[in-house]
PDB file of C-alpha atoms in Angstrom:
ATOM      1  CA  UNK A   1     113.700 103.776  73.262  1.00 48.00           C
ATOM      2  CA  UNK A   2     109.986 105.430  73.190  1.00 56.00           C
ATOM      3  CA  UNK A   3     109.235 108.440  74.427  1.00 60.00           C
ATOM      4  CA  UNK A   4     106.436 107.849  76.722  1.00 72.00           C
ATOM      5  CA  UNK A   5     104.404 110.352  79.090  1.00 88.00           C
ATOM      6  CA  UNK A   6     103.162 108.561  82.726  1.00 96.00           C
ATOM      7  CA  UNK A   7      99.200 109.085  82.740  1.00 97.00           C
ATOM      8  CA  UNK A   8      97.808 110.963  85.878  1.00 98.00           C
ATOM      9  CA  UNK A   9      95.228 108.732  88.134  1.00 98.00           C
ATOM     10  CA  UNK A  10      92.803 110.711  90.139  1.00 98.00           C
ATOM     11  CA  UNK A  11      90.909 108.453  93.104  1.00 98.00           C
ATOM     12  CA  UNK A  12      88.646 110.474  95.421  1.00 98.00           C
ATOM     13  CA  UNK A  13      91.454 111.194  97.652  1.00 98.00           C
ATOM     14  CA  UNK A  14      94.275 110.852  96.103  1.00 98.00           C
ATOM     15  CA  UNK A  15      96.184 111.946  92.872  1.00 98.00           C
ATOM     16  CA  UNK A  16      99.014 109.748  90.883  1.00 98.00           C
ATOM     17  CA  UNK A  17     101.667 111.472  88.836  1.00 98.00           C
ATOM     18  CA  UNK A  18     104.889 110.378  86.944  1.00 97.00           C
ATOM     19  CA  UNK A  19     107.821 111.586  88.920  1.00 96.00           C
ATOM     20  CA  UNK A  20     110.420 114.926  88.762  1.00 95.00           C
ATOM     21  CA  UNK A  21     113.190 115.866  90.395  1.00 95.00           C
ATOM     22  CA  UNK A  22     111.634 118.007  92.988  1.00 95.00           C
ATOM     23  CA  UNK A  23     109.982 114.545  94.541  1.00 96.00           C
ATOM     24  CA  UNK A  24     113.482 113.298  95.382  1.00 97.00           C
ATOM     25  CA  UNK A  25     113.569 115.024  99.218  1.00 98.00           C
ATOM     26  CA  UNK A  26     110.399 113.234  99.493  1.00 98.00           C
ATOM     27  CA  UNK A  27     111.407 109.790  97.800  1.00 98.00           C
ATOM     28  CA  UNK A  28     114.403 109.815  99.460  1.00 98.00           C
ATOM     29  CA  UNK A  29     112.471 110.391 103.300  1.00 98.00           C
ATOM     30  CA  UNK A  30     110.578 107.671 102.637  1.00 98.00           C
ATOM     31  CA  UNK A  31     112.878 105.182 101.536  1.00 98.00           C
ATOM     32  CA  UNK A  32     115.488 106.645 103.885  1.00 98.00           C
ATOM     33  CA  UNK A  33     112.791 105.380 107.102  1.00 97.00           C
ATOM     34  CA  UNK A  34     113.369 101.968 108.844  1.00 97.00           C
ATOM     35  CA  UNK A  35     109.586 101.920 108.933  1.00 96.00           C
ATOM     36  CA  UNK A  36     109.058 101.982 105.528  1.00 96.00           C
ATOM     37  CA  UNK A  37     111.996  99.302 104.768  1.00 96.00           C
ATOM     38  CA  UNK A  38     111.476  96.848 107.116  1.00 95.00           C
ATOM     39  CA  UNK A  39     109.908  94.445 105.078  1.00 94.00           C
ATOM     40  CA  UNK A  40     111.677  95.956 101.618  1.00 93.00           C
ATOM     41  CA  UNK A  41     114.656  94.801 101.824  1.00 90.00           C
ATOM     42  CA  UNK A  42     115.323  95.214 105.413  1.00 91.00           C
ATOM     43  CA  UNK A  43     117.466  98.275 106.179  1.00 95.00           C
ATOM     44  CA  UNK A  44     116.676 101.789 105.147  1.00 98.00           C
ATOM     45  CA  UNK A  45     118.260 103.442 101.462  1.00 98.00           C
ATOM     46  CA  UNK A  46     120.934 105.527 101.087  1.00 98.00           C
ATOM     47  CA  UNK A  47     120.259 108.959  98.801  1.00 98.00           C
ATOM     48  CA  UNK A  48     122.194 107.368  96.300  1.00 98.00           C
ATOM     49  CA  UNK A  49     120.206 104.091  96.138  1.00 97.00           C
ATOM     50  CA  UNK A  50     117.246 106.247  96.151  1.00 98.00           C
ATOM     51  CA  UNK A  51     118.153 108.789  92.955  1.00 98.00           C
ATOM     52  CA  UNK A  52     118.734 104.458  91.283  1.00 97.00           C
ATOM     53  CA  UNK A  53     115.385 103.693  91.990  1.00 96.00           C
ATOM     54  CA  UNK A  54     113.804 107.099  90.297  1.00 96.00           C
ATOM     55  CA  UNK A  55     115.948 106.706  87.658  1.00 96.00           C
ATOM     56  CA  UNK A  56     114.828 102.843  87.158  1.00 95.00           C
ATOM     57  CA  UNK A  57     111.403 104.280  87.736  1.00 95.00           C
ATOM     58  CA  UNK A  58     112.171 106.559  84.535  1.00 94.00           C
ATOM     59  CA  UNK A  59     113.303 103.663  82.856  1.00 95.00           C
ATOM     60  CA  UNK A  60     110.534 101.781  82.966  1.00 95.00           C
ATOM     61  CA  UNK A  61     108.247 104.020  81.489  1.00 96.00           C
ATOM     62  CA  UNK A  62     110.276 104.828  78.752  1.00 94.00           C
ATOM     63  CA  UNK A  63     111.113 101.638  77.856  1.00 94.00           C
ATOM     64  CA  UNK A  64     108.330  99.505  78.999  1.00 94.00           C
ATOM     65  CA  UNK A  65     105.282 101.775  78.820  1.00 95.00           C
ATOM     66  CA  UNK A  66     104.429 101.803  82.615  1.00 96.00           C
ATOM     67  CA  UNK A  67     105.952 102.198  85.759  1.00 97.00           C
ATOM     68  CA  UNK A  68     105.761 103.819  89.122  1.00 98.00           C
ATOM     69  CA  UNK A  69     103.631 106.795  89.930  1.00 98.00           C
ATOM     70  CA  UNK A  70     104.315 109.383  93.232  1.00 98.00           C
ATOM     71  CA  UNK A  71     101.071 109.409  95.380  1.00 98.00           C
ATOM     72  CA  UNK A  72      99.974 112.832  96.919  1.00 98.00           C
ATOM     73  CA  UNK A  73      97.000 113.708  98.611  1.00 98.00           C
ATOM     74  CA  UNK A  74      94.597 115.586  96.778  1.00 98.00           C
ATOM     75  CA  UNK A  75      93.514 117.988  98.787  1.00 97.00           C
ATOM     76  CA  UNK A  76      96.810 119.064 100.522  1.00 98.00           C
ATOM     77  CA  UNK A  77      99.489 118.024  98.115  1.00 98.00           C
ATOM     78  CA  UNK A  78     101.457 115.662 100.941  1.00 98.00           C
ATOM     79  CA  UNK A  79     103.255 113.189  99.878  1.00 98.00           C
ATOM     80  CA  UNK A  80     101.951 109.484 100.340  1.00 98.00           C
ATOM     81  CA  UNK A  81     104.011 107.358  98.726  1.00 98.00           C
ATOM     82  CA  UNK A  82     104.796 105.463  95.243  1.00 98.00           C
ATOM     83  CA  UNK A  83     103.028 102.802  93.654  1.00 98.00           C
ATOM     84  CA  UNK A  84     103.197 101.229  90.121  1.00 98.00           C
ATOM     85  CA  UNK A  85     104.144  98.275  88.166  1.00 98.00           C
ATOM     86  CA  UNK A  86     107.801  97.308  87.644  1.00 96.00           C
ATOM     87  CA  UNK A  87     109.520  94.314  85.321  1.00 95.00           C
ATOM     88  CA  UNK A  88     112.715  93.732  87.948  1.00 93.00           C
ATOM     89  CA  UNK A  89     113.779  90.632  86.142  1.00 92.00           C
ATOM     90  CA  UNK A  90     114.261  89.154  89.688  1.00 92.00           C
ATOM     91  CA  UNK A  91     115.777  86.119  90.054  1.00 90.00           C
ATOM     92  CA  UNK A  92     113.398  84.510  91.845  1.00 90.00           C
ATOM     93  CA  UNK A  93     111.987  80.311  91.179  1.00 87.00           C
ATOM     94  CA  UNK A  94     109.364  80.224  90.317  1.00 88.00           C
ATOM     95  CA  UNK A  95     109.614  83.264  88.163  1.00 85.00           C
ATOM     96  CA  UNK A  96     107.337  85.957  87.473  1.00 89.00           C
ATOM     97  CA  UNK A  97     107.490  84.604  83.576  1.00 84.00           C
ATOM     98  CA  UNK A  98     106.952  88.523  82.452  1.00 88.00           C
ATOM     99  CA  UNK A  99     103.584  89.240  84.284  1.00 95.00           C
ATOM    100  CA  UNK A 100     103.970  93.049  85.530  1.00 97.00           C
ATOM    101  CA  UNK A 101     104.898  93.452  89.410  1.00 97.00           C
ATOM    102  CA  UNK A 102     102.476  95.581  91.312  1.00 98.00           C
ATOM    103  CA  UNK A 103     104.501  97.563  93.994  1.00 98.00           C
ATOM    104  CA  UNK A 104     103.614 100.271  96.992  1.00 98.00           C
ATOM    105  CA  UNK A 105     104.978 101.833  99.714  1.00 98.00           C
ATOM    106  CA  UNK A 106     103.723 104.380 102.032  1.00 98.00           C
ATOM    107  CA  UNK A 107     105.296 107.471 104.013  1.00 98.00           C
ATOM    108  CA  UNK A 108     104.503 106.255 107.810  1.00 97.00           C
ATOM    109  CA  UNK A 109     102.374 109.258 108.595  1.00 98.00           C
ATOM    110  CA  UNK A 110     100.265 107.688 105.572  1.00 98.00           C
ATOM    111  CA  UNK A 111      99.607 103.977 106.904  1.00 96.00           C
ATOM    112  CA  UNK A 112      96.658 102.676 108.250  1.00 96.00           C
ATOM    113  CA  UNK A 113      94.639 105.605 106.338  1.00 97.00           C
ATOM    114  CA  UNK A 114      93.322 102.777 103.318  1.00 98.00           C
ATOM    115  CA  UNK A 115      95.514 104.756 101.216  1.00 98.00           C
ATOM    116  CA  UNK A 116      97.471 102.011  99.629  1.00 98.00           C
ATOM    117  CA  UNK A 117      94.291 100.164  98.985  1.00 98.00           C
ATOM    118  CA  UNK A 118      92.955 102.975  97.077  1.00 98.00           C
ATOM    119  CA  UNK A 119      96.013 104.172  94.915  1.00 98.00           C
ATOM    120  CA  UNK A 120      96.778 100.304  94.146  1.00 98.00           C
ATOM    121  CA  UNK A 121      92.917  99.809  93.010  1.00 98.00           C
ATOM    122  CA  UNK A 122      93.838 103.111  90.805  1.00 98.00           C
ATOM    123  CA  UNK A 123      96.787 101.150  89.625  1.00 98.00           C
ATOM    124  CA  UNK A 124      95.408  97.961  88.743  1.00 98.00           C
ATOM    125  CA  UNK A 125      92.506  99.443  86.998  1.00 97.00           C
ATOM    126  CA  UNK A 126      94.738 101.634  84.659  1.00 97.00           C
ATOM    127  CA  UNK A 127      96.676  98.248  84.251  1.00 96.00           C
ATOM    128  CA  UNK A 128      94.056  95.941  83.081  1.00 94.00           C
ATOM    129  CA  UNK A 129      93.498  98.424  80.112  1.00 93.00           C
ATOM    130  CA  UNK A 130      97.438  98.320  79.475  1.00 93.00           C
ATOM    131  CA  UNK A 131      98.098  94.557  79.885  1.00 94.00           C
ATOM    132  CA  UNK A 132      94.821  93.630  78.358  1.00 89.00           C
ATOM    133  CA  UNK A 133      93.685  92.068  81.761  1.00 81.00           C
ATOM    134  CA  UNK A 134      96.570  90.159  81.784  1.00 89.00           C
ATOM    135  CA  UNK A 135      98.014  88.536  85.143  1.00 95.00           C
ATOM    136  CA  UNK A 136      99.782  90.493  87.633  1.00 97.00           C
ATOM    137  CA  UNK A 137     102.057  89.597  90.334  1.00 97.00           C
ATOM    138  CA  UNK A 138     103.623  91.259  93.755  1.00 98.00           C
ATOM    139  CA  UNK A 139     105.584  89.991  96.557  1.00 97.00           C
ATOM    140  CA  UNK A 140     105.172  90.445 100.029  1.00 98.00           C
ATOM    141  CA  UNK A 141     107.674  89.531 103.216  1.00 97.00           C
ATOM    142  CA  UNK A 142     105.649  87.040 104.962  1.00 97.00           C
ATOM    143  CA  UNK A 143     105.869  89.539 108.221  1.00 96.00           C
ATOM    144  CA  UNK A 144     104.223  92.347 106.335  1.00 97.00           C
ATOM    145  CA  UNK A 145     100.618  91.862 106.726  1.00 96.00           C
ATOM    146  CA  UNK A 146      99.024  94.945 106.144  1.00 96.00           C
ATOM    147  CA  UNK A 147     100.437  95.233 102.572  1.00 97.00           C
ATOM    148  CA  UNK A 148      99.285  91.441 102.735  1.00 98.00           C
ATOM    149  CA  UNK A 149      95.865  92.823 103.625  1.00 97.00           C
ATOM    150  CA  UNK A 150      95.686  95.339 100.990  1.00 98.00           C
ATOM    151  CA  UNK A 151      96.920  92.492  98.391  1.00 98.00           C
ATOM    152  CA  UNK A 152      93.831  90.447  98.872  1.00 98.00           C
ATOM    153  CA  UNK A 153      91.259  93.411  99.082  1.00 97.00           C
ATOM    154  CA  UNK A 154      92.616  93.847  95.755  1.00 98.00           C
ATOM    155  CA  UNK A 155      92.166  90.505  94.376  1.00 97.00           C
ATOM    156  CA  UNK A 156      95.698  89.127  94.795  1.00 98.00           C
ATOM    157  CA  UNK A 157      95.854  85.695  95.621  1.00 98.00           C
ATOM    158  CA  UNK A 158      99.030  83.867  97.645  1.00 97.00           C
ATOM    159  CA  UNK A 159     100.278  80.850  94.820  1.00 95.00           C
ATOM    160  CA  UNK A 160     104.139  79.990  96.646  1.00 95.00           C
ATOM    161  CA  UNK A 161     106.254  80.900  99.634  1.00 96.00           C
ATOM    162  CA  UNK A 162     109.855  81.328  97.876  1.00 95.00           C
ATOM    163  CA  UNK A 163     113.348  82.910  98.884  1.00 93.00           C
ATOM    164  CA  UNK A 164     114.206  85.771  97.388  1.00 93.00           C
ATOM    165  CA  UNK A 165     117.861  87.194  98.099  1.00 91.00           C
ATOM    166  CA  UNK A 166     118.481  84.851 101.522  1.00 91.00           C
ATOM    167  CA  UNK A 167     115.002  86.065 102.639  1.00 91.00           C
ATOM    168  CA  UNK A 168     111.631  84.161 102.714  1.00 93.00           C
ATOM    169  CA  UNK A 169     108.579  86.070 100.719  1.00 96.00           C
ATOM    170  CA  UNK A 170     105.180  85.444  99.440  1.00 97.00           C
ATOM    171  CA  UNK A 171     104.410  85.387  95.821  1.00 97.00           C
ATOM    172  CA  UNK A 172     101.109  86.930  95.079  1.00 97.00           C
ATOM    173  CA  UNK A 173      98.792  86.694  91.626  1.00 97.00           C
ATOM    174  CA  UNK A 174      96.133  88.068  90.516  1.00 96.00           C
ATOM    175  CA  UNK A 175      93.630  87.295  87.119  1.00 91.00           C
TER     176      UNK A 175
END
């Protein structure tokens, strides 16, 4: 295992930081809101499900070299949201054949603000140092379009409809 430190992104707005433990009340909100699940994976998470997915997040940058980041707004601190790459391993056909997945997701107060577009731009660019500008992938639930939206402002192009765990999805790529 490497010992790796998550870079901090700065956009105009916004600031991107590797988790800690005192973002799990906020995590956990967020992931705990039927809003925010709807179209990830349908029903909200429990606190324990959500302490899995920091500690996955945590995983990934220690053994992959990138991950998620926490979003907070710059000028009052508020939590936004998370976004990042991931390597899930999902099985999924067609696969993801190792490309990085670009993820986001949003504390309601925080939609419809452009703030996903912007930390996911901040994202992607610190990803096409990492990857080398290799391709990146996300998926979307077909009835999510304003993560759809912010997909293609971002250069993400649809390439298959697939199921994915009983459920249909879109399978996005970007060069």
């Amino acid at each position: 295992m490497q010992s790796f430190t998550v870079p901090t992104l700065d956009t105009e707005r916004l600031t991107l930081t590797g988790h800690r433990l005192d973002d799990f009340a906020d995590s956990a909100a967020m992931w705990g809101d039927a809003e925010v699940t709807r179209h990830i994976g349908g029903r909200p998470s429990t606190e324990e499900e959500v302490w899995a997915r920091l500690l996955r997040y945590a995983g990934h940058w220690a053994f992959m070299g990138f991950g998620y980041w926490v979003i907070r707004e710059k000028a009052t601190g508020r939590f936004v949201g998370e976004a990042g790459f991931g390597d899930f391993r999902r099985d999924l056909t067609p696969g993801f054949d190792g490309a990085p997945e670009a993820g986001w997701a949003l504390a309601p107060w925080a939609h419809g603000r452009g703030y996903a577009t912007e930390a996911v731009r901040a994202v992607l660019a610190w990803g096409e140092t990492r990857f080398d500008g290799a391709r990146t992938v996300c998926m979307i639930d077909p009835g999510n379009t304003a993560s759809q939206r912010v997909a293609e402002k971002l250069g993400f192009r649809e390439f298959v409809r697939a199921t994915y765990k009983g459920a249909d999805t879109i399978l996005f790529e970007r060069r």
